[in-house]
CSV table of C-alpha atoms and ligand atoms in Angstrom, one decimal:
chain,number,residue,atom,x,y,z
A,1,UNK,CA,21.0,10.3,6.1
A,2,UNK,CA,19.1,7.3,7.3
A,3,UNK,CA,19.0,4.1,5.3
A,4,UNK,CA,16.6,4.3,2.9
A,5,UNK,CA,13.3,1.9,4.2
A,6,UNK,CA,10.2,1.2,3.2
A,7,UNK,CA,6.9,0.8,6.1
A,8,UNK,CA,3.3,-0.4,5.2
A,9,UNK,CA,0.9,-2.0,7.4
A,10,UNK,CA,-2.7,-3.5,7.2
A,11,UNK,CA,-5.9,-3.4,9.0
A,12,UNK,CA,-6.4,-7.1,10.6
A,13,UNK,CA,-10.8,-6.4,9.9
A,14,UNK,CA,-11.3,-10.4,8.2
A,15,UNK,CA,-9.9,-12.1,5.5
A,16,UNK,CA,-7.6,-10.6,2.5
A,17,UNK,CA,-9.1,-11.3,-0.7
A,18,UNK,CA,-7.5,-11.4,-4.5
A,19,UNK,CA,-8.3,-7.3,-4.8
A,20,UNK,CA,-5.7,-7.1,-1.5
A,21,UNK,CA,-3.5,-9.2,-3.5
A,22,UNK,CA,-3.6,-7.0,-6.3
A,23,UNK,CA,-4.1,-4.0,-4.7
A,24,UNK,CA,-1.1,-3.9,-2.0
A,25,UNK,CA,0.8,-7.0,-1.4
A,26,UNK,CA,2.2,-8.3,-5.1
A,27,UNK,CA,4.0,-5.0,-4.4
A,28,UNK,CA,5.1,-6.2,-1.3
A,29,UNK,CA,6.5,-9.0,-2.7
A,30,UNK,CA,8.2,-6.7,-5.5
A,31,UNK,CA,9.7,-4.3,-2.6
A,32,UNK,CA,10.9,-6.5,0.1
A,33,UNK,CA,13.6,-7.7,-2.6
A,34,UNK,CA,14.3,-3.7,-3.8
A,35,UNK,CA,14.6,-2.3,-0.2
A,36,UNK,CA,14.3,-3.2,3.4
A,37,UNK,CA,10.7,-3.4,4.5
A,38,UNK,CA,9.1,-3.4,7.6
A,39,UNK,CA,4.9,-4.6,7.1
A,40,UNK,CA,3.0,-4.8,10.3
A,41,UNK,CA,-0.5,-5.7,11.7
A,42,UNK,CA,-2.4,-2.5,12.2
A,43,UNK,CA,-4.7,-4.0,15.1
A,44,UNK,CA,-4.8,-0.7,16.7
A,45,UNK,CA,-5.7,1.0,13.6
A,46,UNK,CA,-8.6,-1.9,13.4
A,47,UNK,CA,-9.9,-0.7,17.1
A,48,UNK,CA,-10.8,2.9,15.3
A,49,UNK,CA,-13.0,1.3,13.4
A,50,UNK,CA,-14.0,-1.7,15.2
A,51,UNK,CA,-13.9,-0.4,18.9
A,52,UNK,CA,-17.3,-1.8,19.9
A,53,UNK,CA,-16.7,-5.6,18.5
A,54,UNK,CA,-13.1,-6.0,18.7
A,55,UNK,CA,-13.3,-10.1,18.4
A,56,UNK,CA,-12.6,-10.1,14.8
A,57,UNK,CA,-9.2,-8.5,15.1
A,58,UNK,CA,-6.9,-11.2,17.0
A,59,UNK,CA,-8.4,-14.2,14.6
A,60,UNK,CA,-8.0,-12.1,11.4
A,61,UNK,CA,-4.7,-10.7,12.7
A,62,UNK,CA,-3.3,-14.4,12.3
A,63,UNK,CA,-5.0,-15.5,9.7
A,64,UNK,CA,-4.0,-12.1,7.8
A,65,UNK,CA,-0.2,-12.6,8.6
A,66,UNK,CA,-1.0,-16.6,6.9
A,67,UNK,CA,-2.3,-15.0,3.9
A,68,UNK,CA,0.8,-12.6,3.9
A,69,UNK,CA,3.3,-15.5,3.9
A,70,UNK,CA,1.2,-17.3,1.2
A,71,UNK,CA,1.1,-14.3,-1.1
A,72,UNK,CA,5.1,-14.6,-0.8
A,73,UNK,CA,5.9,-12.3,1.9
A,74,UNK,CA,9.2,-13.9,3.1
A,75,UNK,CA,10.0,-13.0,6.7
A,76,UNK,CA,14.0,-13.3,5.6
A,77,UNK,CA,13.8,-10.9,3.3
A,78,UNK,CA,11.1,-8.5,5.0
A,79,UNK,CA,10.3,-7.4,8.7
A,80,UNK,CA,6.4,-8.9,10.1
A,81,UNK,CA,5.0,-7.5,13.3
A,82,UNK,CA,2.4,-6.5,15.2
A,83,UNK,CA,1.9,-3.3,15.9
A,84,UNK,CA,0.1,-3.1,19.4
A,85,UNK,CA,3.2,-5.4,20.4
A,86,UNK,CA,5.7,-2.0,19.7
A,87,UNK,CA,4.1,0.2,22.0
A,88,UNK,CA,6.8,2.8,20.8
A,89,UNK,CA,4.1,3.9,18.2
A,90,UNK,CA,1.4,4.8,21.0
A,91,UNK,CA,4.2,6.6,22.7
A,92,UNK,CA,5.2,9.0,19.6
A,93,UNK,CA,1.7,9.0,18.5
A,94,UNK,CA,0.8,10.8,22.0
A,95,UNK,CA,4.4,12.6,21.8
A,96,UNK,CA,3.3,14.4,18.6
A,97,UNK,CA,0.0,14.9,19.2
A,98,UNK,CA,1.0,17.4,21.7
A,99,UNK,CA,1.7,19.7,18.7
A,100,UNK,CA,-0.7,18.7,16.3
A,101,UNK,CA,-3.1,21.0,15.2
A,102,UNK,CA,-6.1,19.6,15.3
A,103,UNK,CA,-7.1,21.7,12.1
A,104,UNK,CA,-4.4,19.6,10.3
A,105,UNK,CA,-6.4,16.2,11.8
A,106,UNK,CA,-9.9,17.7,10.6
A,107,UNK,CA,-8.8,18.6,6.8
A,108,UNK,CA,-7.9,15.0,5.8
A,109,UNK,CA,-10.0,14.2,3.1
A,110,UNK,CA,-10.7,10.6,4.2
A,111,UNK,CA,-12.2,12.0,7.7
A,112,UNK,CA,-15.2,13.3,6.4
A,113,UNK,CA,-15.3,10.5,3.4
A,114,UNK,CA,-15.1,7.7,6.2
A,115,UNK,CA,-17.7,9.1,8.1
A,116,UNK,CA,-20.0,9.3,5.5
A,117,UNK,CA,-19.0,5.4,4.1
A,118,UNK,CA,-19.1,4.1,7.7
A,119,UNK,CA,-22.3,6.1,8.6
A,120,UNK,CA,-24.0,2.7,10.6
A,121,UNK,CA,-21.0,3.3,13.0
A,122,UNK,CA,-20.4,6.3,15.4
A,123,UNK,CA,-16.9,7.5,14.4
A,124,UNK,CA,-17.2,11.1,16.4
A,125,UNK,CA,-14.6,9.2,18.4
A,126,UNK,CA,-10.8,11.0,19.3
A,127,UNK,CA,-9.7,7.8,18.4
A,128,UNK,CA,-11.3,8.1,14.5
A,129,UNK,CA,-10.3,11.8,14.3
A,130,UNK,CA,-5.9,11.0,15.5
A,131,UNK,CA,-6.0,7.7,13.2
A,132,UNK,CA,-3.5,9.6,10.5
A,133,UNK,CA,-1.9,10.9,13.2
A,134,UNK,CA,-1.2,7.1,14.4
A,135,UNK,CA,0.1,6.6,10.4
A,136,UNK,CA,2.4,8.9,10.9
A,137,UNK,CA,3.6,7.9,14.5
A,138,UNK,CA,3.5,4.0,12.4
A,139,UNK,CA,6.2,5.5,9.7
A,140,UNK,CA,8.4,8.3,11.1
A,141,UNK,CA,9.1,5.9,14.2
A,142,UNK,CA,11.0,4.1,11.6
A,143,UNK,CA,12.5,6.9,9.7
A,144,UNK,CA,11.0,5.4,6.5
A,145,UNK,CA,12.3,6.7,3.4
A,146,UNK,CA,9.7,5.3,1.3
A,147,UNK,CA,5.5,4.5,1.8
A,148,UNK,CA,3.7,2.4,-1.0
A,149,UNK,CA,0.3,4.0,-1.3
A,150,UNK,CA,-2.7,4.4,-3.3
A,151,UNK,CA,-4.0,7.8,-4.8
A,152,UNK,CA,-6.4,8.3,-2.4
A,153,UNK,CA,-3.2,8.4,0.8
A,154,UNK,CA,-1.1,10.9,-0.5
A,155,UNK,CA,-2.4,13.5,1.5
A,156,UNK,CA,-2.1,11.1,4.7
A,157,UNK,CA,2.0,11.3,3.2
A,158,UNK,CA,1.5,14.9,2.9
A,159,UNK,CA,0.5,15.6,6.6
A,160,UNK,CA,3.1,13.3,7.8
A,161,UNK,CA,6.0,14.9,5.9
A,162,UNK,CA,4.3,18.7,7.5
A,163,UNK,CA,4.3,16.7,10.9
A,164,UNK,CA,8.1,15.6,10.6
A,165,UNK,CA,9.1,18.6,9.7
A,166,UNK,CA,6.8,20.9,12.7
A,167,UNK,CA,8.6,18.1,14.9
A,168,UNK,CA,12.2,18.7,14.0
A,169,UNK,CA,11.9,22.7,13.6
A,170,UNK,CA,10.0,22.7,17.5
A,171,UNK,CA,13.0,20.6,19.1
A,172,UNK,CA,15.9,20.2,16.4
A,173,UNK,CA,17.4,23.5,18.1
A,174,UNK,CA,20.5,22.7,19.9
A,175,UNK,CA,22.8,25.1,21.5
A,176,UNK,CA,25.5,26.5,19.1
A,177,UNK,CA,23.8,24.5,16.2
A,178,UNK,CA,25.3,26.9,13.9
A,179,UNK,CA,29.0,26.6,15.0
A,180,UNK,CA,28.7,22.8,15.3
A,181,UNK,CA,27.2,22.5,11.2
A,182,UNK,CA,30.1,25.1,10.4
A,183,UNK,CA,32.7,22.4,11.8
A,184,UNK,CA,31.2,19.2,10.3
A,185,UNK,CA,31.3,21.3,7.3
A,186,UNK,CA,34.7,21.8,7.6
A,187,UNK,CA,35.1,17.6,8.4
A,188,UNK,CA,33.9,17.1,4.5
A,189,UNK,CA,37.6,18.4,2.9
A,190,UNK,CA,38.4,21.3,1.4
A,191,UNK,CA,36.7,20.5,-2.1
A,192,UNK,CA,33.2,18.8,-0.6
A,193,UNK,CA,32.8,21.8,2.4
A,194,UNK,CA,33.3,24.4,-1.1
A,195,UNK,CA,30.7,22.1,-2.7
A,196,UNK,CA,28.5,21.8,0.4
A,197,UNK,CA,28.5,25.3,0.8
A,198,UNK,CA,27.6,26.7,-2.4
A,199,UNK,CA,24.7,24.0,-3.0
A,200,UNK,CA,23.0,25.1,0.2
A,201,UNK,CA,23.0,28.8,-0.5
A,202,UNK,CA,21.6,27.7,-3.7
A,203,UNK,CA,18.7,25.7,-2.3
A,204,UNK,CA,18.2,28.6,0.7
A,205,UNK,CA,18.3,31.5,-1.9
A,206,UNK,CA,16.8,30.2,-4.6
A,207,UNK,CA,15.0,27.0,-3.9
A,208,UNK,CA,16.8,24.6,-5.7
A,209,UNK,CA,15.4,21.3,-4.9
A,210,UNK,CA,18.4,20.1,-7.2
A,211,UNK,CA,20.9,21.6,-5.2
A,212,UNK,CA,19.3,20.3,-2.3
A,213,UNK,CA,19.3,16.6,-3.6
A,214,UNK,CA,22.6,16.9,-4.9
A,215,UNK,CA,23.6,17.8,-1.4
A,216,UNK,CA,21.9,15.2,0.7
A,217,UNK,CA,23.8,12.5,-2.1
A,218,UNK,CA,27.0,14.2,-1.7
A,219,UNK,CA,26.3,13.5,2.8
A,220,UNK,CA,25.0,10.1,1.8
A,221,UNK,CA,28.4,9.1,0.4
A,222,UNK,CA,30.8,11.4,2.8
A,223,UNK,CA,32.3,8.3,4.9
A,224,UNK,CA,33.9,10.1,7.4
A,225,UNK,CA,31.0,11.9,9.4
A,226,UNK,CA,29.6,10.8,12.7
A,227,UNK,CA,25.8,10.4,13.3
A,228,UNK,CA,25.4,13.2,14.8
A,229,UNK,CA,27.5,15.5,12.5
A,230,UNK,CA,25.2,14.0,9.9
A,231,UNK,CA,22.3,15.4,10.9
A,232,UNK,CA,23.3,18.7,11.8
A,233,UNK,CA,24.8,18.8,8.3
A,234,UNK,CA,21.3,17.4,6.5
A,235,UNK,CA,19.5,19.6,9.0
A,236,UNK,CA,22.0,23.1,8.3
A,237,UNK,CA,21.1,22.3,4.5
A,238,UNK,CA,17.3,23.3,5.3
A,239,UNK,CA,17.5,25.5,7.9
A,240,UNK,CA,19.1,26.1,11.2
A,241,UNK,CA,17.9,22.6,12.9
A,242,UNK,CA,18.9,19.0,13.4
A,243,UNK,CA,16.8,16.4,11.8
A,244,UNK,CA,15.5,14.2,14.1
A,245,UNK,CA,12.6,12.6,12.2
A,246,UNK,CA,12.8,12.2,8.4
A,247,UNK,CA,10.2,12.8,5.4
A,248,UNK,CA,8.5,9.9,4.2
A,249,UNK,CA,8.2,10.0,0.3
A,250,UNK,CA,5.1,8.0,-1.1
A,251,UNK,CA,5.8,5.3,-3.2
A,252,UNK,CA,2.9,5.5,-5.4
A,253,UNK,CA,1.9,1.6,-6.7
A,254,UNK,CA,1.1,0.9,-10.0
A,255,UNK,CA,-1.3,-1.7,-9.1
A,256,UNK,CA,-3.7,-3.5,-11.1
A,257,UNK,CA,-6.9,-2.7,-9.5
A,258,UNK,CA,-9.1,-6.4,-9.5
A,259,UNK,CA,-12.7,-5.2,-9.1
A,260,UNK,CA,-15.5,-7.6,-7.2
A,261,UNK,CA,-17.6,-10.2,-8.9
A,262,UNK,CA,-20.2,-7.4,-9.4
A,263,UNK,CA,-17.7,-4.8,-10.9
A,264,UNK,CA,-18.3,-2.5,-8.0
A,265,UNK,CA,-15.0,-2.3,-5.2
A,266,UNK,CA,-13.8,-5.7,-3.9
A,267,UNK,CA,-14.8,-6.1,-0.5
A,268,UNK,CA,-16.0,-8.9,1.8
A,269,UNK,CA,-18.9,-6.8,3.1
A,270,UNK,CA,-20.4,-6.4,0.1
A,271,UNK,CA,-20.5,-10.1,-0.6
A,272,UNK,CA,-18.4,-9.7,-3.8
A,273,UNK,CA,-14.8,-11.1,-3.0
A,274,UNK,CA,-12.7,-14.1,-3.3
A,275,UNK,CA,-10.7,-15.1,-0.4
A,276,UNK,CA,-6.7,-15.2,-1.3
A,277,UNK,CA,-7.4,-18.8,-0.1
A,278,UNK,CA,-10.5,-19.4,-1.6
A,279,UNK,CA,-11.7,-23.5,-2.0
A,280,UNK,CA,-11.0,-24.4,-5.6
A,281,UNK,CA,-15.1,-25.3,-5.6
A,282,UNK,CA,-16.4,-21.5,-4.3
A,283,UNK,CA,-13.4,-19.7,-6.8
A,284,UNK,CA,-15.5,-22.1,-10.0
A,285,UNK,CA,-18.8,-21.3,-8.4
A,286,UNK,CA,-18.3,-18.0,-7.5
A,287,UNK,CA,-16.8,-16.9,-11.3
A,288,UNK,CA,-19.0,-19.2,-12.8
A,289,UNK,CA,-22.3,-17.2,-11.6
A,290,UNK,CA,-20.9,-13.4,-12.1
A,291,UNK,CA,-22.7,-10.9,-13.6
A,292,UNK,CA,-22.3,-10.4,-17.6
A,293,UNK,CA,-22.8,-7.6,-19.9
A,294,UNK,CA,-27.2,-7.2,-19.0
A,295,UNK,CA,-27.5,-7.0,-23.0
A,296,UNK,CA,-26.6,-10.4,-23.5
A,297,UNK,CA,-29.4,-11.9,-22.1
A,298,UNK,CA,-29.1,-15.0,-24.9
A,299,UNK,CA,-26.2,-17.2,-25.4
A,300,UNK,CA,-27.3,-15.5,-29.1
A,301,UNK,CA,-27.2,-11.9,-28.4
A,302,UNK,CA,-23.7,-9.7,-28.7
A,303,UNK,CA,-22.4,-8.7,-26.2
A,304,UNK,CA,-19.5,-5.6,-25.0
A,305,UNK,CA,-17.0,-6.5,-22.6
A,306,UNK,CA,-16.8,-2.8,-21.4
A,307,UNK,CA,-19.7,-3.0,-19.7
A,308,UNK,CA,-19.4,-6.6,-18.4
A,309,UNK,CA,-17.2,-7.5,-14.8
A,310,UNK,CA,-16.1,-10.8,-16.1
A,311,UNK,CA,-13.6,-8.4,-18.7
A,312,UNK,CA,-12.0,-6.5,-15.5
A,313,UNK,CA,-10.7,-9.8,-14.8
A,314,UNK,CA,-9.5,-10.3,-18.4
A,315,UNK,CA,-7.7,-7.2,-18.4
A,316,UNK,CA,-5.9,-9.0,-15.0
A,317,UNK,CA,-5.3,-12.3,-15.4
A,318,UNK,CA,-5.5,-12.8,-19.2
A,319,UNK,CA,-2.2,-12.0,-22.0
A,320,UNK,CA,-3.2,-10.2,-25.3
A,321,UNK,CA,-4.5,-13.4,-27.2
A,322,UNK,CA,-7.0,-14.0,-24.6
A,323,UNK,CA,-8.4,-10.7,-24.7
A,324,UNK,CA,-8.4,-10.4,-28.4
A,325,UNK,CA,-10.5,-14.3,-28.2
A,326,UNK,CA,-12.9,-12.7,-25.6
A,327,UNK,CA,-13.4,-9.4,-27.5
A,328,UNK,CA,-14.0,-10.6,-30.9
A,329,UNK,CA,-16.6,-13.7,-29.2
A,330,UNK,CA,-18.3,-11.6,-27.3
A,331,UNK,CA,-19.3,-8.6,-30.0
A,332,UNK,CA,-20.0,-11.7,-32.3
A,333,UNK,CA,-21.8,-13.8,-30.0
A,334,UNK,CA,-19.3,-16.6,-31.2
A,335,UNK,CA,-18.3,-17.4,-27.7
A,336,UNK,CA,-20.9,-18.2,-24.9
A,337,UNK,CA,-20.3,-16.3,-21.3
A,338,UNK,CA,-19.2,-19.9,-19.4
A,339,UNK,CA,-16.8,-20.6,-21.9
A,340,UNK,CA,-15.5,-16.4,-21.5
A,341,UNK,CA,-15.3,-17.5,-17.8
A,342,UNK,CA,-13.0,-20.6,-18.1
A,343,UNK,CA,-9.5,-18.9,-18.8
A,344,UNK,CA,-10.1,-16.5,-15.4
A,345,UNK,CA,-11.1,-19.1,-13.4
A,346,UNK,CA,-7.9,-21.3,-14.4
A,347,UNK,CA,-5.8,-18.7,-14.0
A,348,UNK,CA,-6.9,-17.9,-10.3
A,349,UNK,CA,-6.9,-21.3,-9.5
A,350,UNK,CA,-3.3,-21.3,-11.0
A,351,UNK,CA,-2.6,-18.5,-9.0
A,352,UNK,CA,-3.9,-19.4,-6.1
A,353,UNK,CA,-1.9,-22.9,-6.0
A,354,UNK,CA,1.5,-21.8,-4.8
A,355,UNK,CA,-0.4,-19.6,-2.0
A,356,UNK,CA,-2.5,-23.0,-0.5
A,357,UNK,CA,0.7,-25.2,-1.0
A,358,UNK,CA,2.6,-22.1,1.5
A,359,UNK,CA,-0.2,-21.6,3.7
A,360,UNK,CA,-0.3,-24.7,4.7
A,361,UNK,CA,2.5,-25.5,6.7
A,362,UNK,CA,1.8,-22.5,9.2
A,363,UNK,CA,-1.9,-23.8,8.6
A,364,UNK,CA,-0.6,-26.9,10.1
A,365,UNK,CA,2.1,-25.5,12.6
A,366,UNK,CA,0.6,-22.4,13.7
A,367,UNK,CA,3.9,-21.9,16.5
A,368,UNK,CA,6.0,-20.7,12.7
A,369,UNK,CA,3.7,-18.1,12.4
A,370,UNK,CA,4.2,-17.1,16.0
A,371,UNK,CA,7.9,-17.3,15.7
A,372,UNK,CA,8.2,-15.4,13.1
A,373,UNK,CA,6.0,-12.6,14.2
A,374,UNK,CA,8.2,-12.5,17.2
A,375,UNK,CA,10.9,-12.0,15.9
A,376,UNK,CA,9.7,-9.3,13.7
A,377,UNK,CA,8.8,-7.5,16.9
A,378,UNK,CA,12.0,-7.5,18.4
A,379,UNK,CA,13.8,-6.1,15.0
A,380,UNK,CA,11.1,-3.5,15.0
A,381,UNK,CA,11.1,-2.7,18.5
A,382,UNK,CA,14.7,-1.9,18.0
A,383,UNK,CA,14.4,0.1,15.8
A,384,UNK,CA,11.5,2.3,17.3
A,385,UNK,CA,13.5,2.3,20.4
A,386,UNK,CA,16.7,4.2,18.9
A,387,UNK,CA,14.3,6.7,17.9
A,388,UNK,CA,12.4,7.3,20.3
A,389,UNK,CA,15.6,7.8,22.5
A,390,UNK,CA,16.4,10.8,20.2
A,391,UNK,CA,12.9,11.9,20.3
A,392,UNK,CA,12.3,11.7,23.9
A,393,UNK,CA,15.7,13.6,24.6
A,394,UNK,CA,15.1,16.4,21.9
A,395,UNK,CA,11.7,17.3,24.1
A,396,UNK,CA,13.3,17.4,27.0
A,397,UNK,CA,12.2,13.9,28.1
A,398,UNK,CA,16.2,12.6,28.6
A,399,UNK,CA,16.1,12.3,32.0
B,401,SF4,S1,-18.7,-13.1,-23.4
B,401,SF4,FE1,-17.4,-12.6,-21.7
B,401,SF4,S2,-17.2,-10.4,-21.9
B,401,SF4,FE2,-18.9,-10.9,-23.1
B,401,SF4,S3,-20.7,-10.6,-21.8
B,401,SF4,FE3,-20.1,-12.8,-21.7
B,401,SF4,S4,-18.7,-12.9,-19.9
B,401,SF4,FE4,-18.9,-10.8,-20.5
């Protein structure tokens, strides 16, 4: 019903590092040529985290948006904002919370997780608690079809999909909503109306999730149909309601996870990350002095690269021949650990290349980087505007 679009954003808490890289924005990279993509600054989601020391976020914030563009985020193909500067999200953030139950907020997993990680900070905070509840506001402001997550945030896609749909069965009602969908059925032709017909009574008596796809594809391509008859059409499919907010699916990513220099997570706090735009000295340094295999104390010992950190990055950066050179040296003790090293570090460095060359023109012209976050905000703003027109008149907020 709405065009399929794909919304991700990022905490602005210091600088992206490689894991980032490989974790989240390669697929960026991948998507924004698939599908329209809005990606934006989360600096208020930074604030429910960092509320007491919030002078990281503005520097990292820029600096986060230059390491975007250097990774290949191109702002022609993809939307760039900041989220604080659409303060449509706080207002559907606040708009939903008025129907939230809190029970929902409490049950996310990563509540209780996050607590217990971030236990040197006091996160008893509303703010800390409604953070998901911000996500969602962040994606169903957009109507996103699609959100590219990890594992560990498909419940946050969960609750959001339980929020959209609470939202549009507590104000899609509409005065003679049943008469209305019976005429826009009527507006598909004789043969589509038929088709319409029996597919929802399929889905509604027997739960046909086919039917009900089959449907929504069969309203995607009917031409004739105004907005409005749209949704009451998608809506009379599920129930008796307009849709007013959609369900975000997640777009699970098939990432290549790129653990720290100590094998644990990558992550600038615990002192075991490479900066996207690391100095070509510190990347040499830094792989040069990681951790091996703690059997292999002698350049004469064997060694097993499953239980040595330099292999994680073998099984990123190197092809097959590599890893078949490392394997069989390194059981054999016929290569030494410096010489496993030298094909990662060349290939960050050779990954890292085209990412300095880019950074450095908004490096050196900081006013691009401004111009194009700018402009991101206005498309975005747009967008959150038209729905919060919608949502402001289906709770009675029109006037
Ligand atoms: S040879 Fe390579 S894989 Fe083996 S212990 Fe040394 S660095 Fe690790």
């Amino acid at each position: 019903m709405y065009p399929d679009r794909v919304v991700s954003g990022m905490r602005p808490t210091g600088a992206l590092h490689l894991g980032h890289y490989h974790g989240a924005l390669k697929n960026w990279v991948k998507l924004q040529s698939e599908l329209p993509c809005l990606f934006f600054v989360a600096d208020w989601h930074a604030l429910t985290t960092h509320y007491d020391d919030p002078s990281i976020i503005e520097t990292s914030t820029w600096e986060m948006v230059i390491d975007w563009l250097a990774a290949g985020v191109d702002p022609s193909q993809s939307t760039l904002f900041i989220q604080s500067r659409v303060p449509e999200h706080a207002e559907l953030h606040l708009l939903l919370s008025m129907a939230t139950p809190l029970g929902w907020l409490e049950r996310v997993p990563t509540y209780k997780d996050q607590q217990e990680k971030l236990a040197d900070r006091d996160l008893a905070t509303y703010g800390f608690l409604g953070y998901p509840l911000l996500q969602a506001a962040d994606v169903l402001i957009y109507r996103a079809s699609q959100v590219p997550v990890g594992e560990d945030q498909i419940p946050h896609i969960e609750m959001m999909r339980e929020i959209s749909r609470r939202f549009n069965h507590l104000y899609g009602k509409e005065k003679g909503f049943e008469e209305k969908a019976r005429e826009a059925v009527k507006k598909l032709g004789s043969k589509r109306s038929k088709l319409y017909q029996e597919l929802r009574t399929k889905f509604q008596e027997q739960g046909d999730d086919e039917a009900l796809a089959q449907a929504k594809a069969m309203l995607d391509d009917a031409q004739n149909l105004s907005m409005i008859d749209r949704e009451r059409l998608f809506g009379y499919l599920e129930g008796s309601r307009k849709l007013i907010l959609t369900e975000p699916q997640a777009l699970l990513t098939e990432a290549s996870r790129l653990p720290g220099l100590d094998g644990a997570k990558m992550s600038k706090s615990y002192g075991n990350a490479i900066a996207l735009r690391e100095d070509k000295d510190t990347v040499i340094k830094k792989v040069r002095t990681m951790p091996t295999d703690p059997q292999r104390v002698r350049r004469t010992d064997a060694g097993d690269p499953g239980k040595c950190p330099v292999w994680q990055f073998h099984l990123v950066y190197s092809d097959d021949a590599t890893r078949q050179w490392v394997d069989k040296g390194c059981r054999s003790a016929g290569i030494g650990c410096l010489e496993c090293k030298q094909p990662v570090i060349d290939a960050i460095l050779r990954e890292q290349q085209p990412m300095l060359e880019r950074a450095q023109q908004y490096i050196d012209d900081p006013s691009l980087v401004r111009a194009i976050i700018a402009d991101g905000c206005d498309n975005a703003r747009k967008l959150a505007q038209d729905t919060m027109r919608d949502v402001r008149e289906a709770m009675g907020l029109g006037y």
